[in-house]
Short mmCIF file of C-alpha atoms in Angstrom, two decimals:
data_model
loop_
_atom_site.label_atom_id
_atom_site.label_comp_id
_atom_site.label_asym_id
_atom_site.label_seq_id
_atom_site.Cartn_x
_atom_site.Cartn_y
_atom_site.Cartn_z
CA MET A 1 0.00 0.00 0.00
CA ILE A 2 1.07 3.56 -0.69
CA ASP A 3 0.89 5.30 2.67
CA GLY A 4 -0.43 8.75 1.80
CA LYS A 5 -1.02 9.56 5.45
CA GLU A 6 2.67 9.07 6.30
CA PHE A 7 3.83 10.90 3.18
CA ALA A 8 1.58 13.84 4.07
CA ARG A 9 2.99 13.83 7.62
CA GLN A 10 6.56 14.03 6.30
CA MET A 11 5.49 16.67 3.81
CA ARG A 12 3.95 18.81 6.56
CA SER A 13 7.23 18.55 8.48
CA LEU A 14 9.07 19.76 5.39
CA ILE A 15 6.58 22.62 5.00
CA ALA A 16 7.05 23.60 8.65
CA ASP A 17 10.80 23.84 8.05
CA GLU A 18 10.16 25.93 4.94
CA VAL A 19 7.85 28.30 6.82
CA SER A 20 10.60 28.79 9.42
CA LEU A 21 13.07 29.49 6.62
CA ALA A 22 10.69 32.00 4.99
CA LEU A 23 10.37 33.86 8.27
CA ARG A 24 14.11 33.78 8.96
CA GLU A 25 15.40 34.59 5.45
CA TYR A 26 12.64 36.73 3.96
CA ASP A 27 10.54 37.93 6.92
CA ILE A 28 7.47 36.27 5.37
CA CYS A 29 4.85 34.22 7.19
CA PRO A 30 2.78 32.38 4.55
CA THR A 31 -0.86 32.96 5.39
CA LEU A 32 -4.07 31.27 4.23
CA ASP A 33 -7.56 32.79 4.35
CA VAL A 34 -10.51 30.41 4.01
CA ILE A 35 -14.05 31.53 3.22
CA ILE A 36 -16.93 29.26 4.23
CA VAL A 37 -20.57 30.12 3.62
CA GLY A 38 -23.49 28.59 5.53
CA ASP A 39 -23.76 25.64 7.90
CA ASP A 40 -22.86 22.58 5.82
CA ALA A 41 -21.48 20.17 8.43
CA ALA A 42 -19.02 18.38 6.13
CA SER A 43 -17.61 21.69 4.89
CA HIS A 44 -17.02 22.87 8.45
CA VAL A 45 -15.14 19.64 9.22
CA TYR A 46 -12.95 20.12 6.16
CA VAL A 47 -12.23 23.74 7.05
CA ASN A 48 -11.37 22.88 10.66
CA ASN A 49 -8.95 20.21 9.44
CA LYS A 50 -7.29 22.73 7.14
CA GLU A 51 -6.99 25.25 9.97
CA LYS A 52 -5.43 22.63 12.25
CA ALA A 53 -2.95 21.50 9.59
CA ALA A 54 -1.95 25.11 8.87
CA ALA A 55 -1.31 25.75 12.57
CA GLU A 56 0.87 22.65 12.82
CA THR A 57 3.17 23.94 10.08
CA GLY A 58 3.31 27.55 11.28
CA ILE A 59 1.23 28.85 8.38
CA GLY A 60 -1.05 31.68 9.44
CA SER A 61 -4.75 31.10 8.85
CA HIS A 62 -7.95 33.08 9.08
CA ILE A 63 -11.44 31.63 8.67
CA HIS A 64 -14.21 33.87 7.33
CA ARG A 65 -17.52 32.26 8.32
CA LEU A 66 -20.29 33.89 6.32
CA PRO A 67 -24.08 33.56 6.71
CA GLU A 68 -26.05 31.30 4.37
CA ASP A 69 -27.94 34.25 2.87
CA ILE A 70 -24.92 36.39 1.96
CA SER A 71 -25.26 38.03 -1.45
CA GLN A 72 -23.00 37.33 -4.43
CA ALA A 73 -21.87 40.96 -4.37
CA ALA A 74 -20.86 40.78 -0.71
CA LEU A 75 -18.94 37.54 -1.26
CA LEU A 76 -17.04 39.00 -4.20
CA GLU A 77 -16.36 42.19 -2.22
CA LEU A 78 -14.71 40.13 0.53
CA ILE A 79 -12.54 38.30 -2.01
CA THR A 80 -11.54 41.62 -3.57
CA SER A 81 -10.49 42.96 -0.17
CA LEU A 82 -8.39 39.85 0.52
CA ASN A 83 -6.75 40.13 -2.90
CA ALA A 84 -5.60 43.62 -1.91
CA LYS A 85 -4.02 42.56 1.41
CA SER A 86 -0.30 41.87 1.13
CA GLY A 87 -0.38 39.74 4.27
CA VAL A 88 -2.84 37.29 2.71
CA HIS A 89 -0.99 34.83 0.45
CA GLY A 90 -3.63 32.17 -0.15
CA ILE A 91 -7.41 32.42 -0.58
CA LEU A 92 -9.69 29.40 -0.62
CA VAL A 93 -13.47 29.40 -1.03
CA GLN A 94 -14.86 26.20 0.47
CA MET A 95 -17.23 24.40 -1.86
CA PRO A 96 -20.09 23.76 -2.25
CA LEU A 97 -21.61 27.20 -1.94
CA PRO A 98 -25.35 27.76 -1.38
CA LYS A 99 -27.34 27.47 -4.61
CA HIS A 100 -27.91 31.20 -5.00
CA LEU A 101 -24.14 31.83 -5.22
CA SER A 102 -21.87 31.21 -8.22
CA GLY A 103 -18.80 29.19 -7.28
CA GLU A 104 -17.28 29.90 -10.69
CA ALA A 105 -17.58 33.66 -10.20
CA ALA A 106 -16.03 33.40 -6.75
CA LEU A 107 -13.07 31.33 -7.98
CA GLU A 108 -12.40 33.63 -10.91
CA LYS A 109 -12.44 36.66 -8.58
CA ILE A 110 -9.47 35.31 -6.61
CA ASP A 111 -6.08 36.65 -7.66
CA ALA A 112 -4.40 33.86 -9.66
CA TYR A 113 -1.28 34.08 -7.45
CA LYS A 114 -3.48 33.60 -4.35
CA ASP A 115 -5.55 30.77 -5.80
CA VAL A 116 -4.19 27.94 -3.62
CA ASP A 117 -6.82 25.51 -4.98
CA GLY A 118 -5.27 25.94 -8.43
CA PHE A 119 -8.67 26.36 -10.13
CA HIS A 120 -8.36 29.91 -11.53
CA ILE A 121 -8.47 30.01 -15.32
CA VAL A 122 -4.92 31.45 -15.41
CA ASN A 123 -3.57 28.53 -13.37
CA THR A 124 -5.51 25.90 -15.32
CA GLY A 125 -4.45 27.54 -18.58
CA THR A 126 -0.82 27.54 -17.50
CA LEU A 127 -1.05 23.87 -16.57
CA HIS A 128 -2.60 22.79 -19.85
CA GLY A 129 -0.40 25.10 -21.88
CA ALA A 130 2.76 23.59 -20.36
CA SER A 131 3.97 27.15 -19.83
CA ALA A 132 7.27 27.91 -18.14
CA ARG A 133 5.37 30.42 -15.98
CA ARG A 134 5.32 29.32 -12.35
CA SER A 135 1.78 28.75 -11.14
CA LEU A 136 -0.33 27.04 -8.52
CA ARG A 137 -1.46 23.51 -9.44
CA PRO A 138 -4.61 21.72 -8.23
CA CYS A 139 -4.01 20.00 -4.91
CA THR A 140 -5.49 16.52 -5.37
CA PRO A 141 -3.86 15.88 -8.78
CA SER A 142 -0.54 17.13 -7.40
CA GLY A 143 -0.88 14.70 -4.49
CA CYS A 144 -1.58 11.87 -6.94
CA MET A 145 1.58 12.61 -8.88
CA MET A 146 3.72 12.79 -5.74
CA LEU A 147 2.52 9.40 -4.54
CA LEU A 148 2.98 7.93 -8.02
CA GLU A 149 6.60 9.07 -7.98
CA THR A 150 7.20 7.19 -4.74
CA VAL A 151 6.60 3.99 -6.71
CA ILE A 152 8.07 4.78 -10.13
CA SER A 153 10.22 7.70 -11.26
CA ASP A 154 9.86 7.28 -15.04
CA ILE A 155 6.43 6.65 -16.53
CA SER A 156 7.40 7.42 -20.14
CA GLY A 157 5.37 5.30 -22.55
CA LEU A 158 3.25 3.64 -19.86
CA HIS A 159 -0.51 3.53 -20.38
CA ALA A 160 -2.30 5.65 -17.79
CA LEU A 161 -6.08 5.45 -17.53
CA VAL A 162 -7.94 8.23 -15.71
CA ILE A 163 -11.55 7.39 -14.84
CA GLY A 164 -13.18 10.75 -14.25
CA ARG A 165 -13.29 13.93 -16.30
CA SER A 166 -13.79 16.67 -13.71
CA HIS A 167 -11.89 19.95 -13.85
CA ILE A 168 -10.87 19.34 -10.22
CA VAL A 169 -9.15 15.95 -10.61
CA GLY A 170 -9.61 14.01 -13.84
CA ARG A 171 -8.54 16.51 -16.47
CA PRO A 172 -5.65 18.13 -14.58
CA VAL A 173 -4.15 14.78 -13.49
CA ALA A 174 -4.40 13.56 -17.10
CA GLU A 175 -2.43 16.63 -18.20
CA MET A 176 0.21 16.04 -15.52
CA LEU A 177 0.58 12.43 -16.65
CA LEU A 178 0.95 13.58 -20.26
CA GLN A 179 3.70 15.98 -19.21
CA LYS A 180 5.55 12.96 -17.79
CA ASN A 181 5.22 11.28 -21.23
CA ALA A 182 2.63 8.68 -20.25
CA THR A 183 0.10 7.59 -22.87
CA VAL A 184 -3.15 8.80 -21.35
CA THR A 185 -6.76 7.72 -21.78
CA ILE A 186 -9.60 9.59 -20.09
CA ALA A 187 -12.71 7.54 -19.33
CA HIS A 188 -15.82 8.04 -17.21
CA SER A 189 -18.95 6.26 -15.98
CA ARG A 190 -20.48 6.21 -19.47
CA THR A 191 -17.42 4.84 -21.23
CA ARG A 192 -18.18 1.65 -23.15
CA GLY A 193 -15.92 -1.35 -22.61
CA LEU A 194 -14.39 0.14 -19.48
CA PRO A 195 -13.22 -3.20 -18.01
CA GLU A 196 -11.06 -3.83 -21.09
CA LEU A 197 -9.54 -0.36 -20.85
CA VAL A 198 -8.69 -0.94 -17.19
CA ARG A 199 -7.04 -4.27 -18.07
CA GLN A 200 -4.65 -2.37 -20.37
CA ALA A 201 -3.66 0.28 -17.82
CA ASP A 202 -0.23 0.32 -16.21
CA ILE A 203 -1.40 3.27 -14.09
CA LEU A 204 -5.01 3.73 -12.99
CA VAL A 205 -6.39 6.93 -11.48
CA ALA A 206 -9.91 6.27 -10.22
CA ALA A 207 -11.84 9.52 -9.69
CA VAL A 208 -15.37 8.65 -10.78
CA GLY A 209 -17.09 9.03 -7.38
CA ILE A 210 -18.86 5.66 -7.33
CA ALA A 211 -18.17 3.27 -4.46
CA GLU A 212 -16.01 0.28 -5.50
CA TYR A 213 -16.90 0.85 -9.16
CA VAL A 214 -13.67 -0.67 -10.48
CA GLN A 215 -13.65 -4.44 -9.89
CA GLY A 216 -10.55 -6.34 -8.86
CA ASP A 217 -10.55 -8.63 -11.88
CA TRP A 218 -10.41 -5.59 -14.17
CA ILE A 219 -6.96 -4.68 -12.82
CA LYS A 220 -3.87 -5.46 -14.87
CA LYS A 221 -1.32 -7.53 -12.96
CA GLY A 222 1.32 -5.16 -11.61
CA ALA A 223 -0.66 -1.95 -12.17
CA ILE A 224 -0.26 1.11 -9.95
CA ILE A 225 -3.59 2.37 -8.61
CA LEU A 226 -4.34 5.86 -7.30
CA ASP A 227 -7.82 5.78 -5.78
CA VAL A 228 -9.21 9.30 -5.37
CA GLY A 229 -12.73 8.23 -4.42
CA ILE A 230 -14.17 8.95 -0.98
CA ASN A 231 -17.56 7.25 -0.66
CA ARG A 232 -19.61 6.55 2.46
CA VAL A 233 -21.33 3.16 2.52
CA GLU A 234 -23.22 1.01 5.02
CA ARG A 235 -21.42 -2.20 6.06
CA ASP A 236 -22.65 -4.47 8.87
CA GLY A 237 -24.77 -1.66 10.26
CA LYS A 238 -21.88 0.79 10.26
CA ARG A 239 -20.90 3.63 7.94
CA LYS A 240 -17.43 3.42 6.46
CA LEU A 241 -15.35 5.08 3.76
CA VAL A 242 -14.42 3.22 0.60
CA GLY A 243 -12.78 4.26 -2.63
CA ASP A 244 -13.78 3.92 -6.27
CA VAL A 245 -11.85 0.62 -6.50
CA ASP A 246 -12.67 -2.71 -4.85
CA PHE A 247 -9.62 -2.46 -2.62
CA SER A 248 -9.24 -5.98 -1.23
CA ALA A 249 -9.61 -7.60 -4.65
CA ALA A 250 -7.34 -5.07 -6.37
CA LEU A 251 -4.67 -5.49 -3.70
CA GLU A 252 -4.07 -9.03 -4.92
CA ARG A 253 -3.21 -7.85 -8.44
CA ALA A 254 -1.76 -4.34 -8.10
CA ARG A 255 1.91 -3.50 -7.74
CA ALA A 256 0.90 -0.60 -5.50
CA ILE A 257 -2.36 1.00 -4.42
CA THR A 258 -3.52 3.93 -2.29
CA PRO A 259 -5.97 2.94 0.47
CA VAL A 260 -9.15 4.81 1.39
CA PRO A 261 -8.93 6.43 3.85
CA GLY A 262 -5.23 7.18 4.27
CA GLY A 263 -4.19 7.56 0.64
CA ILE A 264 -4.91 10.58 -1.55
CA GLY A 265 -7.08 12.39 1.02
CA PRO A 266 -4.30 13.52 3.40
CA MET A 267 -2.25 14.64 0.40
CA THR A 268 -4.86 17.17 -0.67
CA ILE A 269 -4.47 19.22 2.52
CA ALA A 270 -0.68 18.86 2.46
CA CYS A 271 -0.61 20.19 -1.12
CA LEU A 272 -2.88 23.07 -0.10
CA LEU A 273 -0.28 24.09 2.50
CA GLN A 274 2.49 23.64 -0.06
CA ASN A 275 0.61 25.93 -2.45
CA THR A 276 0.31 28.56 0.28
CA VAL A 277 4.10 28.66 0.58
CA TYR A 278 4.47 28.74 -3.21
CA ALA A 279 1.95 31.60 -3.35
CA ALA A 280 3.93 33.61 -0.80
CA TYR A 281 7.09 33.18 -2.86
CA LEU A 282 5.32 34.12 -6.09
CA GLN A 283 3.85 37.29 -4.60
CA HIS A 284 7.20 38.36 -3.18
CA ASP A 285 8.98 37.63 -6.47
CA LEU A 286 11.25 34.93 -5.05
CA PRO A 287 11.63 32.42 -7.91
CA GLU A 288 14.81 30.93 -6.45
CA ALA A 289 13.07 30.17 -3.16
CA TYR A 290 10.11 28.66 -5.06
CA ALA A 291 12.46 26.43 -7.09
CA ALA A 292 14.44 25.33 -4.04
CA PHE A 293 11.29 24.40 -2.14
CA GLU A 294 9.95 22.56 -5.18
CA GLY A 295 13.19 20.56 -5.28
CA LYS A 296 12.81 19.54 -1.64
CA ILE A 297 9.30 18.22 -2.31
CA LYS A 298 10.55 16.22 -5.31
CA ASP A 299 13.37 14.77 -3.24
CA LEU A 300 10.83 13.57 -0.68
CA SER A 301 8.86 11.74 -3.39
CA HIS A 302 11.99 10.02 -4.66
CA SER A 303 13.28 8.99 -1.24
CA PHE A 304 10.00 7.95 0.40
CA ASN A 305 9.38 4.24 0.96
CA PRO A 306 5.75 3.80 -0.19
CA SER A 307 5.07 0.44 1.43
CA HIS A 308 4.17 -0.66 4.91
CA GLU A 309 3.11 -4.02 6.33
#
């Protein structure tokens, strides 16, 4: 199994060291502002976890808890004010928003250099354009690629299948795989002949959002599986989390696999904190510091032992 929880722990330790360095060398404390609207219980749990993780690494954080009935204009006004504050390096709008608010408008209002989710059109355009411009990449796809590199450093020519076509995971991770010279296929829940496609895949990224959708006997012997799914199901009268892949069956055939929970999930928050540091360096025009920090993260991927008993 690929222990994403342990990798994320080591990554947070590395980020904490980097935050100390930023304070010592550049007098910068990377700071994250999170906006949450309404009373969605799951969203509040996610935000609290982000706040706790930021505190553990020394990253400053502020939570803006807004009422359910806030207007679109008021939400955008808050984002505009945060864009203008030099002490705010990262801005995140927790999704989903109430139905009367446009999440797209909110995301596009965020300054691209403060968009720590990596969803702004400038950041997505930079990713898909393979530009040399430094940018902020989406957190979950970045976490997938880091864990993949703990197993294999060169994926040139390998067949990677991404099940899921969202702008949050499926499409950006497909682009990242292409940039590493994999041969990439994007599929989804309506793809015909999906089992045969899975049987051809050296690398499988499952991000379709359907509990245990991918069956174990679909898996190619020796494949590497990155399971992004987080699905709540009833088992023996209890609720539990499962991924998009039938884990126990796939474990018998895969070379390596991320568990759920404890795989990709912890990496998403770790990459959010990483992006907050990157954002601080971008806004203070410190490309050398950005590159050095990026190198440390890559070194962690290459030196990490992905397996545990």
